[in-house]
């Protein structure tokens, strides 16, 4: 593989326009297909086998009018009573809107100052254009707003409207450009990783649109994919660019330097990208469609950025020539620093005192992870939105006028062929602790099923609401009856995610360990890498709990109050972060093992590997942290929490893990770092992970594999 990458990189540098034009054609072709035949984004939250899903299926079959999306129009009059004639006129206009199947009778509050109108659609929310649909709701109720009423909107349709994007991406790109400029001192060198990453990102995002034509792709999938793809894409290009600059520092011609960089750092990029893809594939084990498509979508973007790093980047490096160096370094023979003396001194210091630094780092990481023991995961709702948002205003008005539980009514669907006694069921429901109201049953058109709307005493995010759902299921529901609605679906979703988290973790860790064992021909090195990545993830979970659930940073992030950690975060963040963290591990271990194979010095190889990669890993980590923190500005709570969690984990990974835990543990293990039992050594394939075979004819080790030092 390294020989192929060497030839590919050298050919691209010698004939750059061929590769650049090919990439322009590929990006244009994929973008054209996406524009012509691409699909729309759809959230598919089906939870097969759960009670809420069975109830939803019964509603879809027997109550088509209740099975689609809904919107709530909340009309309020400060210091007076709502004009019911105006409400009636608004109901008529609402009933005439596209896809509206029914408009429920307005429900006035006890003091008459608020009126609640529920609008029901005959299609799911993903089949509607939320922004356009919300505009139609506003137009239909314009008369009420014009007569001095406050009109706010809640429910599925308004809550599915997303704010315009682009700010998070722009912040990340600008921050990355500044960091690269400071690191390389060359505008050309700073711009190349960005340009290459954006090219891969463009192809990948268009690929997501094409995927949406064949599968339901979640509405947040492109944002997650862009967040991940932008970070790893810049990093991958940065790894190859740094190795290319080292080649130029050795006096190699530009094509030769590009070829060798592709054969070494490019090979590390391939392995790192494959590790990210393995981690994302773990989301398939969740068996939840929305998570599966998030993994596929992000995988498409990651694969595209890997391809751009090993094909497009060598081409633009060929065009740039020696302009990727600082002006003072461009003269032939000018000395160029390829390693950091400060990092080498630090690595030597940690290696001389490994136990002290190991224990200190472990205490820090475990302290940061401790809050995660009390983490409460729960999907976000309108109460987490800023107070200026109409869905938050609607939520607060409903809670104030009708009670907190009115924001999350429960729907009890009953198959009357199995349980015909709806009167008795209604009495039992009304007598259940935590339920304040049970509406009369609504009968299906064929009178084979009924649905009862139940108002709990607690809002959807209240921990006590889970107990209400559990009591109803355990003590009240007869055969043929199931409970659904926002709160019941939240209960099922949280439990399903908790149950499937551990299989995903196990599969991702096991497959990554196996791949690293094959690549580095070591048992302890990949085991240590997996343990350290789990430490980083645990610390990130702990910080998320403190910032969001404890509310330590909620206000700074634009949240009105403390909120639970989103149920989506544990699975998504683990899959993305485990793969991203392995990027640095692969890049660092590749250089350390390269030195180990060359010198046989277990301790010196760690210091050299850290010294050579320290600057690039620090720059890459800073870029990724900046990109992820930019996404903390996203209005969506899931993306906001993902951005904060990933930024914290990457920062810890590049500092505490790479600069303390790695040198400390490798110093303690010594030659055992590269120990592999002989039976495994005989059966595992030999992979040239360091580019020795592909480094070109001028390479000192060309034509022969490196001799592996004796093992302990």
XYZ file of C-alpha atoms in Angstrom:
712
model
C 0.000 0.000 0.000
C 2.830 2.426 0.827
C 4.429 1.848 -2.586
C 1.119 2.599 -4.277
C 0.697 5.761 -2.231
C 4.251 6.824 -3.027
C 3.655 6.442 -6.758
C 0.284 8.163 -6.482
C 1.712 11.118 -4.547
C 4.711 11.530 -6.852
C 2.568 11.297 -9.986
C 0.143 13.880 -8.586
C 2.993 16.274 -7.797
C 4.497 15.816 -11.287
C 1.148 16.233 -13.109
C -0.879 18.354 -10.711
C -3.448 19.728 -13.131
C -4.638 16.276 -14.123
C -5.502 15.457 -10.514
C -6.951 18.883 -9.780
C -9.186 18.779 -12.855
C -10.224 15.228 -11.950
C -11.246 16.419 -8.487
C -13.158 19.373 -9.905
C -15.021 16.974 -12.195
C -15.757 14.555 -9.332
C -17.038 17.269 -7.009
C -19.079 18.794 -9.839
C -20.517 15.426 -10.884
C -21.518 14.405 -7.360
C -22.948 17.864 -6.752
C -24.895 17.683 -10.015
C -26.349 14.288 -9.134
C -27.276 15.604 -5.693
C -29.023 18.634 -7.206
C -30.951 16.580 -9.750
C -31.656 13.313 -7.947
C -30.827 14.000 -4.301
C -33.361 13.338 -1.582
C -34.723 15.333 1.326
C -33.726 14.810 4.940
C -36.081 12.769 7.113
C -35.835 11.858 10.785
C -36.755 8.229 11.403
C -37.083 7.639 15.134
C -38.860 4.291 14.913
C -38.175 2.216 18.008
C -39.170 -1.268 16.970
C -40.489 -3.414 19.813
C -41.288 -0.576 22.219
C -44.710 0.238 23.625
C -44.724 3.770 22.241
C -43.988 2.446 18.744
C -46.792 -0.146 18.936
C -49.204 2.597 20.009
C -47.997 4.850 17.185
C -48.505 2.027 14.681
C -52.064 1.491 15.944
C -52.783 5.216 15.569
C -51.374 5.203 12.037
C -53.608 2.266 11.118
C -56.877 3.279 12.847
C -56.531 7.068 13.366
C -54.903 8.535 10.258
C -55.869 12.045 11.377
C -53.903 11.594 14.613
C -50.888 9.822 13.152
C -49.235 12.766 11.395
C -47.423 15.821 12.693
C -48.998 18.423 14.929
C -48.613 22.100 15.695
C -49.942 24.107 18.600
C -51.157 27.662 18.319
C -51.153 29.404 21.697
C -53.140 32.631 21.824
C -52.735 34.861 24.874
C -54.164 38.212 25.968
C -52.357 40.084 28.723
C -54.777 41.590 31.237
C -57.889 40.393 29.420
C -59.710 37.533 27.773
C -59.000 36.014 24.384
C -61.415 36.985 21.617
C -63.121 33.649 20.915
C -64.672 34.928 17.673
C -61.201 35.731 16.419
C -60.055 32.268 17.512
C -62.932 30.662 15.599
C -62.024 32.586 12.449
C -58.394 31.564 12.825
C -59.450 27.906 13.191
C -61.265 28.080 9.863
C -58.208 29.494 8.131
C -55.975 26.890 9.757
C -58.256 24.096 8.555
C -57.720 25.199 4.958
C -53.920 24.955 5.062
C -52.159 22.232 3.020
C -51.929 18.776 4.671
C -54.098 19.841 7.650
C -56.377 16.909 8.503
C -58.095 18.407 11.548
C -58.084 21.413 13.843
C -59.110 20.540 17.388
C -61.587 22.767 19.208
C -59.880 25.606 21.010
C -59.253 24.924 24.702
C -59.533 28.094 26.811
C -57.687 28.435 30.093
C -59.628 28.882 33.350
C -59.083 32.631 33.404
C -59.862 32.970 29.696
C -56.536 34.737 29.041
C -55.134 31.878 26.929
C -56.531 29.638 24.244
C -54.862 26.524 22.839
C -55.486 25.288 19.283
C -54.015 21.981 18.105
C -53.494 21.622 14.347
C -53.112 18.067 13.027
C -51.501 17.085 9.736
C -51.997 13.993 7.604
C -48.248 13.493 7.032
C -45.279 13.173 9.417
C -43.243 16.249 10.210
C -40.406 15.072 7.963
C -42.727 15.296 4.947
C -43.391 18.974 5.618
C -41.187 21.980 4.995
C -41.126 23.220 8.602
C -40.153 26.821 7.828
C -42.780 27.217 5.112
C -45.417 25.476 7.236
C -44.691 27.777 10.192
C -45.037 30.811 7.918
C -48.483 29.545 6.887
C -49.483 29.181 10.537
C -48.400 32.759 11.167
C -50.354 33.973 8.136
C -53.525 32.161 9.236
C -53.356 33.739 12.706
C -52.279 37.196 11.587
C -55.677 38.626 12.484
C -55.292 37.622 16.115
C -51.782 39.052 16.286
C -53.026 42.274 14.713
C -55.778 42.662 17.306
C -53.393 42.773 20.242
C -53.092 39.081 21.033
C -49.813 37.306 21.633
C -49.620 34.316 19.270
C -46.921 31.691 19.772
C -46.345 28.327 18.117
C -45.283 24.966 19.535
C -45.590 21.277 18.723
C -43.686 19.128 16.268
C -43.697 21.421 13.241
C -42.404 24.646 14.862
C -39.914 22.685 16.999
C -38.509 21.137 13.820
C -37.591 24.527 12.344
C -33.828 24.983 12.467
C -32.009 28.280 12.532
C -29.909 29.187 9.488
C -26.525 27.469 9.622
C -23.084 28.537 8.525
C -21.835 30.481 11.565
C -20.288 27.441 13.273
C -18.531 26.366 10.077
C -17.252 29.889 9.427
C -15.858 30.223 12.965
C -14.067 26.887 12.631
C -12.555 27.716 9.243
C -11.297 31.150 10.312
C -9.808 29.758 13.534
C -8.121 26.941 11.599
C -6.614 29.410 9.124
C -5.162 31.554 11.911
C -3.663 28.518 13.695
C -2.134 27.166 10.483
C -0.683 30.551 9.607
C 0.956 30.837 13.026
C 2.248 27.257 12.840
C 3.720 27.381 9.333
C 4.428 31.059 8.729
C 3.296 30.679 5.120
C -0.031 31.682 3.634
C 0.285 28.906 1.054
C 0.989 26.239 3.689
C -1.875 27.538 5.822
C -4.371 27.581 2.968
C -3.619 24.168 1.454
C -5.054 21.973 4.272
C -8.191 24.104 4.326
C -8.665 23.981 0.561
C -8.131 20.228 0.417
C -10.422 19.573 3.381
C -13.171 21.758 1.893
C -12.906 19.898 -1.423
C -13.421 16.581 0.345
C -16.185 18.134 2.408
C -17.985 19.350 -0.711
C -17.929 15.905 -2.295
C -18.987 14.253 0.953
C -21.922 16.563 1.691
C -23.211 16.087 -1.863
C -22.870 12.360 -1.282
C -25.132 12.679 1.780
C -27.807 14.316 -0.390
C -27.531 11.432 -2.845
C -27.817 8.957 0.041
C -31.004 10.718 1.155
C -32.630 9.654 -2.115
C -32.348 6.006 -1.024
C -32.626 6.171 2.771
C -34.040 8.370 5.517
C -31.130 10.601 6.513
C -31.567 12.480 9.784
C -31.908 16.252 9.616
C -28.923 16.724 11.927
C -26.723 14.257 10.005
C -25.191 16.842 7.616
C -24.235 19.129 10.512
C -22.631 16.260 12.408
C -20.862 15.120 9.250
C -19.551 18.630 8.505
C -18.351 19.033 12.100
C -16.435 15.765 11.975
C -15.299 16.050 8.356
C -13.985 19.590 8.724
C -11.935 18.657 11.778
C -10.430 15.411 10.503
C -10.066 16.704 6.941
C -7.839 19.590 8.010
C -5.909 17.273 10.313
C -5.303 14.657 7.611
C -4.047 17.269 5.175
C -1.902 18.761 7.928
C -0.240 15.395 8.656
C 0.729 14.896 5.006
C 1.823 18.520 4.570
C 4.079 18.328 7.629
C 5.819 15.197 6.347
C 6.203 16.855 2.941
C 7.901 19.870 4.547
C 10.267 17.499 6.345
C 11.211 16.000 2.990
C 11.908 19.433 1.561
C 14.043 20.156 4.637
C 16.139 17.091 3.761
C 16.776 18.541 0.305
C 14.410 16.275 -1.623
C 12.862 17.524 -4.882
C 9.205 18.523 -4.558
C 7.766 15.437 -6.350
C 9.939 13.087 -4.302
C 8.995 14.814 -1.036
C 5.303 14.599 -1.944
C 5.615 10.920 -2.818
C 7.379 10.040 0.421
C 4.930 12.090 2.475
C 2.081 10.176 0.857
C 3.798 6.837 1.488
C 4.306 7.554 5.189
C 1.917 10.165 6.581
C -0.603 9.341 3.842
C -0.580 5.725 4.961
C -1.206 6.851 8.549
C -4.105 8.928 7.242
C -5.585 5.857 5.573
C -5.372 3.836 8.776
C -6.695 6.719 10.883
C -9.605 7.287 8.505
C -10.386 3.580 8.477
C -10.456 3.619 12.283
C -12.961 6.492 12.229
C -15.104 4.558 9.759
C -14.975 1.465 11.981
C -16.133 3.529 14.950
C -18.979 5.071 12.943
C -20.041 1.636 11.735
C -20.590 0.774 15.381
C -23.711 2.945 15.236
C -25.306 0.225 13.105
C -25.508 -1.887 16.267
C -27.870 0.688 17.797
C -30.513 -0.569 15.333
C -32.099 2.897 15.472
C -32.495 4.237 11.921
C -31.644 7.847 12.784
C -28.305 6.823 14.321
C -27.462 4.419 11.540
C -27.882 7.107 8.896
C -25.863 9.581 10.983
C -23.025 7.062 10.939
C -23.327 6.451 7.195
C -23.515 10.178 6.405
C -20.497 11.050 8.538
C -18.617 8.085 7.067
C -19.174 9.385 3.541
C -17.635 12.742 4.447
C -14.685 11.154 6.298
C -13.954 8.861 3.334
C -14.054 11.844 0.969
C -11.618 13.838 3.117
C -9.224 10.869 3.274
C -9.331 10.596 -0.524
C -8.645 14.309 -0.936
C -5.680 14.143 1.477
C -3.864 11.390 -0.480
C -4.772 12.421 -4.034
C -5.611 16.115 -4.240
C -3.113 17.361 -1.653
C 0.015 15.947 -3.402
C -1.164 17.668 -6.581
C -1.470 21.093 -4.976
C 1.831 20.492 -3.178
C 3.397 19.973 -6.594
C 1.986 23.301 -7.768
C 3.047 25.120 -4.600
C 6.646 23.937 -4.797
C 8.784 25.319 -1.988
C 6.281 28.057 -1.204
C 4.876 25.812 1.545
C 7.979 26.832 3.520
C 8.646 30.141 5.223
C 10.462 32.660 3.039
C 13.687 32.304 4.994
C 13.593 28.506 4.541
C 12.975 28.376 0.788
C 16.606 28.601 -0.278
C 18.189 25.271 -1.150
C 20.040 23.841 1.814
C 18.482 26.197 4.355
C 18.144 24.387 7.729
C 14.551 23.711 8.725
C 13.549 22.554 12.195
C 11.668 19.275 11.928
C 11.236 18.547 15.603
C 10.513 20.401 18.824
C 13.424 20.408 21.334
C 11.002 21.516 24.042
C 8.751 18.496 23.489
C 11.794 16.205 23.459
C 12.961 17.581 26.796
C 9.471 17.174 28.201
C 9.189 13.580 26.952
C 12.591 12.746 28.469
C 11.517 14.325 31.770
C 8.268 12.310 31.915
C 10.202 9.182 30.945
C 12.519 9.676 33.925
C 9.586 10.097 36.370
C 6.845 7.945 34.831
C 4.983 6.895 37.980
C 4.522 10.416 39.336
C 3.229 11.784 36.056
C 1.090 8.715 35.349
C -0.676 8.951 38.712
C -1.148 12.736 38.423
C -2.677 12.405 34.955
C -4.949 9.562 36.038
C -6.192 11.556 39.039
C -6.987 14.527 36.786
C -8.805 12.444 34.174
C -10.803 10.471 36.742
C -11.739 13.679 38.590
C -13.071 15.184 35.374
C -14.952 11.964 34.616
C -16.536 11.688 38.092
C -19.622 13.869 37.368
C -20.620 11.411 34.633
C -21.598 8.942 37.364
C -24.605 11.174 38.026
C -25.394 11.928 34.393
C -29.058 11.971 33.427
C -29.709 11.516 29.729
C -32.964 12.740 28.242
C -34.015 14.110 24.851
C -34.316 17.876 24.666
C -37.651 19.647 24.302
C -38.884 23.199 23.850
C -38.110 24.143 27.465
C -34.398 24.057 26.543
C -34.774 26.699 23.841
C -33.827 30.367 24.410
C -36.566 32.487 25.952
C -36.806 34.555 22.753
C -37.828 31.523 20.667
C -41.531 31.168 19.856
C -41.582 27.464 20.808
C -40.166 28.346 24.245
C -42.759 31.109 24.682
C -45.519 28.695 23.687
C -44.165 26.105 26.125
C -44.134 28.596 29.002
C -47.643 29.892 28.235
C -49.052 26.357 28.136
C -47.302 25.402 31.386
C -48.571 28.550 33.116
C -52.152 28.284 31.853
C -52.767 24.525 31.711
C -50.038 22.933 33.833
C -46.582 21.608 33.002
C -47.924 18.232 31.836
C -49.979 19.839 29.080
C -46.722 20.243 27.140
C -46.310 16.468 26.997
C -49.744 14.793 26.864
C -49.848 11.009 26.792
C -51.896 9.131 24.220
C -53.355 5.781 25.243
C -54.297 3.807 22.121
C -56.719 0.930 22.712
C -57.681 -1.910 20.382
C -61.381 -2.236 21.269
C -61.509 -5.785 19.938
C -59.299 -6.812 22.863
C -60.324 -4.284 25.534
C -63.747 -2.691 24.917
C -64.167 -1.105 28.389
C -62.894 2.424 27.778
C -64.994 3.854 30.634
C -63.247 1.648 33.175
C -59.866 2.418 31.643
C -60.573 6.137 31.886
C -61.456 5.805 35.585
C -58.286 3.827 36.292
C -56.160 6.366 34.463
C -57.727 9.283 36.319
C -57.024 7.544 39.640
C -53.339 7.006 38.830
C -50.943 9.222 40.835
C -49.339 11.844 38.637
C -52.261 12.176 36.191
C -54.419 15.304 36.394
C -56.849 14.860 33.523
C -58.158 12.203 31.138
C -60.210 13.371 28.158
C -63.198 11.320 26.904
C -62.160 8.601 24.450
C -62.036 9.350 20.733
C -63.294 6.514 18.519
C -61.721 5.443 15.247
C -63.880 5.853 12.106
C -64.558 2.100 12.071
C -65.066 2.083 15.880
C -62.439 -0.653 16.273
C -60.067 1.446 18.347
C -60.082 4.353 20.744
C -57.550 6.879 21.986
C -57.552 8.693 25.321
C -55.581 11.915 25.771
C -54.007 11.915 29.240
C -52.480 15.001 30.849
C -49.768 14.193 33.406
C -48.830 16.501 36.248
C -45.230 16.860 35.077
C -43.495 18.291 32.025
C -41.617 16.096 29.535
C -38.182 16.764 31.106
C -39.337 16.206 34.700
C -37.815 13.025 36.134
C -41.165 12.177 37.757
C -42.825 11.876 34.338
C -40.969 8.600 33.786
C -42.603 7.159 36.901
C -46.051 8.114 35.600
C -45.460 6.289 32.312
C -44.135 3.227 34.141
C -47.133 3.140 36.521
C -49.607 3.365 33.686
C -47.904 0.549 31.800
C -47.489 -1.704 34.815
C -50.766 -1.154 36.698
C -53.389 0.307 34.386
C -53.151 -0.701 30.732
C -55.247 -3.740 29.749
C -54.299 -6.126 26.901
C -54.453 -4.388 23.532
C -53.649 -0.942 24.961
C -50.368 0.928 24.611
C -49.170 4.391 25.587
C -47.346 6.872 23.362
C -46.901 10.612 23.098
C -43.846 12.799 23.598
C -43.009 11.743 27.158
C -43.625 8.021 26.592
C -41.486 8.090 23.456
C -38.732 9.868 25.420
C -38.823 7.142 28.080
C -38.507 4.395 25.472
C -35.797 6.187 23.504
C -33.636 6.782 26.576
C -33.900 3.162 27.670
C -33.205 1.761 24.223
C -30.114 3.953 23.910
C -28.876 2.932 27.356
C -29.329 -0.742 26.504
C -27.507 -0.501 23.179
C -24.651 1.725 24.289
C -22.519 -1.105 25.654
C -22.707 -3.353 22.578
C -21.639 -0.363 20.467
C -18.756 0.419 22.830
C -17.643 -3.203 22.862
C -17.746 -3.574 19.083
C -15.934 -0.289 18.389
C -13.181 -0.924 20.937
C -12.684 -4.532 19.796
C -12.466 -3.751 16.076
C -10.164 -0.769 16.629
C -7.930 -2.853 18.884
C -7.735 -5.599 16.261
C -6.838 -3.155 13.492
C -4.111 -1.447 15.538
C -2.728 -4.818 16.586
C -2.372 -5.778 12.934
C -0.896 -2.435 11.898
C 1.613 -2.072 14.740
C 2.162 -5.787 15.450
C 1.818 -5.232 19.164
C -0.565 -6.378 21.866
C 0.016 -3.744 24.529
C 0.218 -0.627 22.341
C -3.358 -0.928 20.981
C -4.652 -2.012 24.399
C -3.085 1.100 25.933
C -4.514 3.267 23.123
C -8.043 1.946 23.704
C -7.787 2.502 27.475
C -6.577 6.082 27.029
C -9.305 6.880 24.522
C -11.897 5.585 26.977
C -10.365 7.847 29.633
C -10.703 10.867 27.321
C -14.308 10.003 26.543
C -15.157 9.504 30.214
C -13.644 12.885 31.086
C -15.619 14.515 28.274
C -18.842 12.943 29.587
C -18.048 14.315 33.032
C -17.461 17.840 31.743
C -20.705 17.662 29.736
C -22.577 16.710 32.903
C -21.101 19.632 34.830
C -21.610 22.196 32.051
C -25.134 21.253 30.967
C -26.788 19.181 33.698
C -25.286 21.092 36.606
C -25.624 24.320 34.634
C -22.053 25.562 35.149
C -21.822 26.839 31.574
C -25.424 26.829 30.373
C -25.771 30.604 30.316
C -22.530 31.115 28.374
C -23.805 28.702 25.717
C -27.111 30.514 25.257
C -29.254 28.095 27.276
C -31.904 29.449 29.644
C -31.170 26.939 32.415
C -29.513 23.625 33.186
C -30.636 20.779 30.919
C -30.073 17.014 30.883
C -27.454 15.612 28.563
C -29.212 14.648 25.352
C -29.882 10.918 25.018
C -28.314 11.061 21.558
C -24.963 12.257 22.892
C -23.611 9.093 24.514
C -23.789 6.984 21.365
C -22.917 9.677 18.848
C -20.067 11.206 20.797
C -18.516 7.850 21.608
C -18.479 6.718 17.979
C -17.117 10.008 16.620
C -14.656 10.657 19.429
C -13.173 7.188 19.586
C -12.374 7.378 15.895
C -11.061 10.952 16.029
C -8.834 10.228 19.043
C -7.352 7.263 17.216
C -6.162 9.679 14.502
C -3.551 11.117 16.844
C -2.715 7.696 18.240
C -2.055 6.264 14.774
C 0.026 9.265 13.714
C 2.095 9.288 16.903
C 2.594 5.527 17.183
C 3.574 5.337 13.518
C 6.497 7.701 14.139
C 7.445 6.051 17.435
C 7.434 2.593 15.891
C 9.329 3.877 12.873
C 12.110 5.028 15.223
C 11.907 1.801 17.228
C 12.370 -0.318 14.115
C 15.265 1.891 13.000
C 17.153 2.097 16.309
C 15.780 -0.531 18.691
C 15.830 2.124 21.453
C 12.523 1.746 23.335
C 12.873 4.992 25.325
C 14.582 7.142 22.699
C 11.996 6.231 20.067
C 9.216 7.655 22.264
C 11.070 10.945 22.780
C 11.890 11.235 19.085
C 8.364 10.339 18.001
C 6.859 12.937 20.329
C 9.418 15.579 19.363
C 8.785 15.105 15.647
C 4.987 14.942 15.896
C 4.461 17.272 18.855
C 4.091 20.467 16.845
C 1.789 18.984 14.221
C -0.393 17.166 16.751
C -0.703 20.339 18.835
C -1.654 22.358 15.754
C -4.089 19.666 14.607
C -5.668 19.479 18.044
C -5.998 23.269 18.278
C -7.714 23.295 14.902
C -10.085 20.515 15.868
C -10.897 22.157 19.200
C -11.592 25.446 17.400
C -13.847 23.693 14.873
C -15.772 21.846 17.576
C -16.141 24.922 19.796
C -17.503 26.760 16.762
C -20.300 24.206 16.660
C -21.053 24.958 20.308
C -22.658 28.115 18.855
C -25.160 25.987 16.929
C -28.744 26.548 18.175
C -29.468 22.808 18.203
C -28.852 21.323 21.652
C -27.506 18.001 20.338
C -24.930 19.712 18.091
C -24.094 22.207 20.860
C -23.402 19.404 23.345
C -21.481 17.420 20.722
C -19.290 20.440 19.995
C -18.450 21.037 23.653
C -17.880 17.351 24.410
C -15.652 16.738 21.400
C -13.643 19.923 22.012
C -12.979 18.944 25.633
C -12.029 15.386 24.722
C -9.655 16.418 21.920
C -7.997 19.029 24.155
C -7.423 16.425 26.865
C -6.310 13.864 24.309
C -3.659 16.155 22.817
C -2.314 17.338 26.174
C -2.827 15.003 29.111
C -2.933 11.814 27.065
C -0.311 12.427 24.358
C 2.126 14.483 26.433
C 1.818 12.707 29.792
C 0.104 9.334 29.712
C 1.703 8.106 26.480
C 5.349 8.815 27.409
C 4.792 7.679 31.003
C 3.214 4.327 30.122
C 5.596 3.663 27.247
C 8.552 4.404 29.509
C 7.239 1.927 32.059
C 6.568 -0.760 29.465
C 9.837 -0.277 27.582
C 10.429 -2.951 24.956
C 7.169 -4.632 25.990
C 5.334 -1.884 24.097
C 5.979 -3.866 20.932
C 5.526 -7.365 22.347
C 3.470 -9.751 20.267
C 3.067 -13.439 21.134
C 4.786 -15.617 18.553
C 1.600 -17.557 17.612
C -0.089 -14.237 16.784
C 2.993 -12.971 14.973
C 2.862 -15.986 12.667
C -0.812 -15.606 11.701
C -1.218 -11.825 11.547
C -0.591 -10.228 8.158
C 2.495 -8.026 7.868
C 1.583 -4.476 6.878
C 4.223 -1.906 5.994
C 2.718 0.820 8.119
C 5.737 3.113 7.940
C 6.316 3.469 4.242
C 9.662 1.683 4.140
C 8.820 -0.104 0.901
C 7.196 2.883 -0.691
C 9.624 5.631 0.121
C 11.114 5.719 -3.331
C 14.431 4.754 -4.819
C 16.376 7.398 -2.950
C 15.214 6.288 0.454
C 17.833 4.880 2.755
C 15.726 1.810 3.492
C 14.257 1.371 0.045
C 13.960 -2.128 -1.273
C 14.102 -3.855 2.078
C 11.750 -4.128 4.966
C 12.914 -2.731 8.276
C 14.333 -5.340 10.586
C 12.267 -5.628 13.716
C 14.360 -5.564 16.914
C 14.187 -8.592 19.146
C 11.180 -8.805 21.398
C 11.108 -9.338 25.090
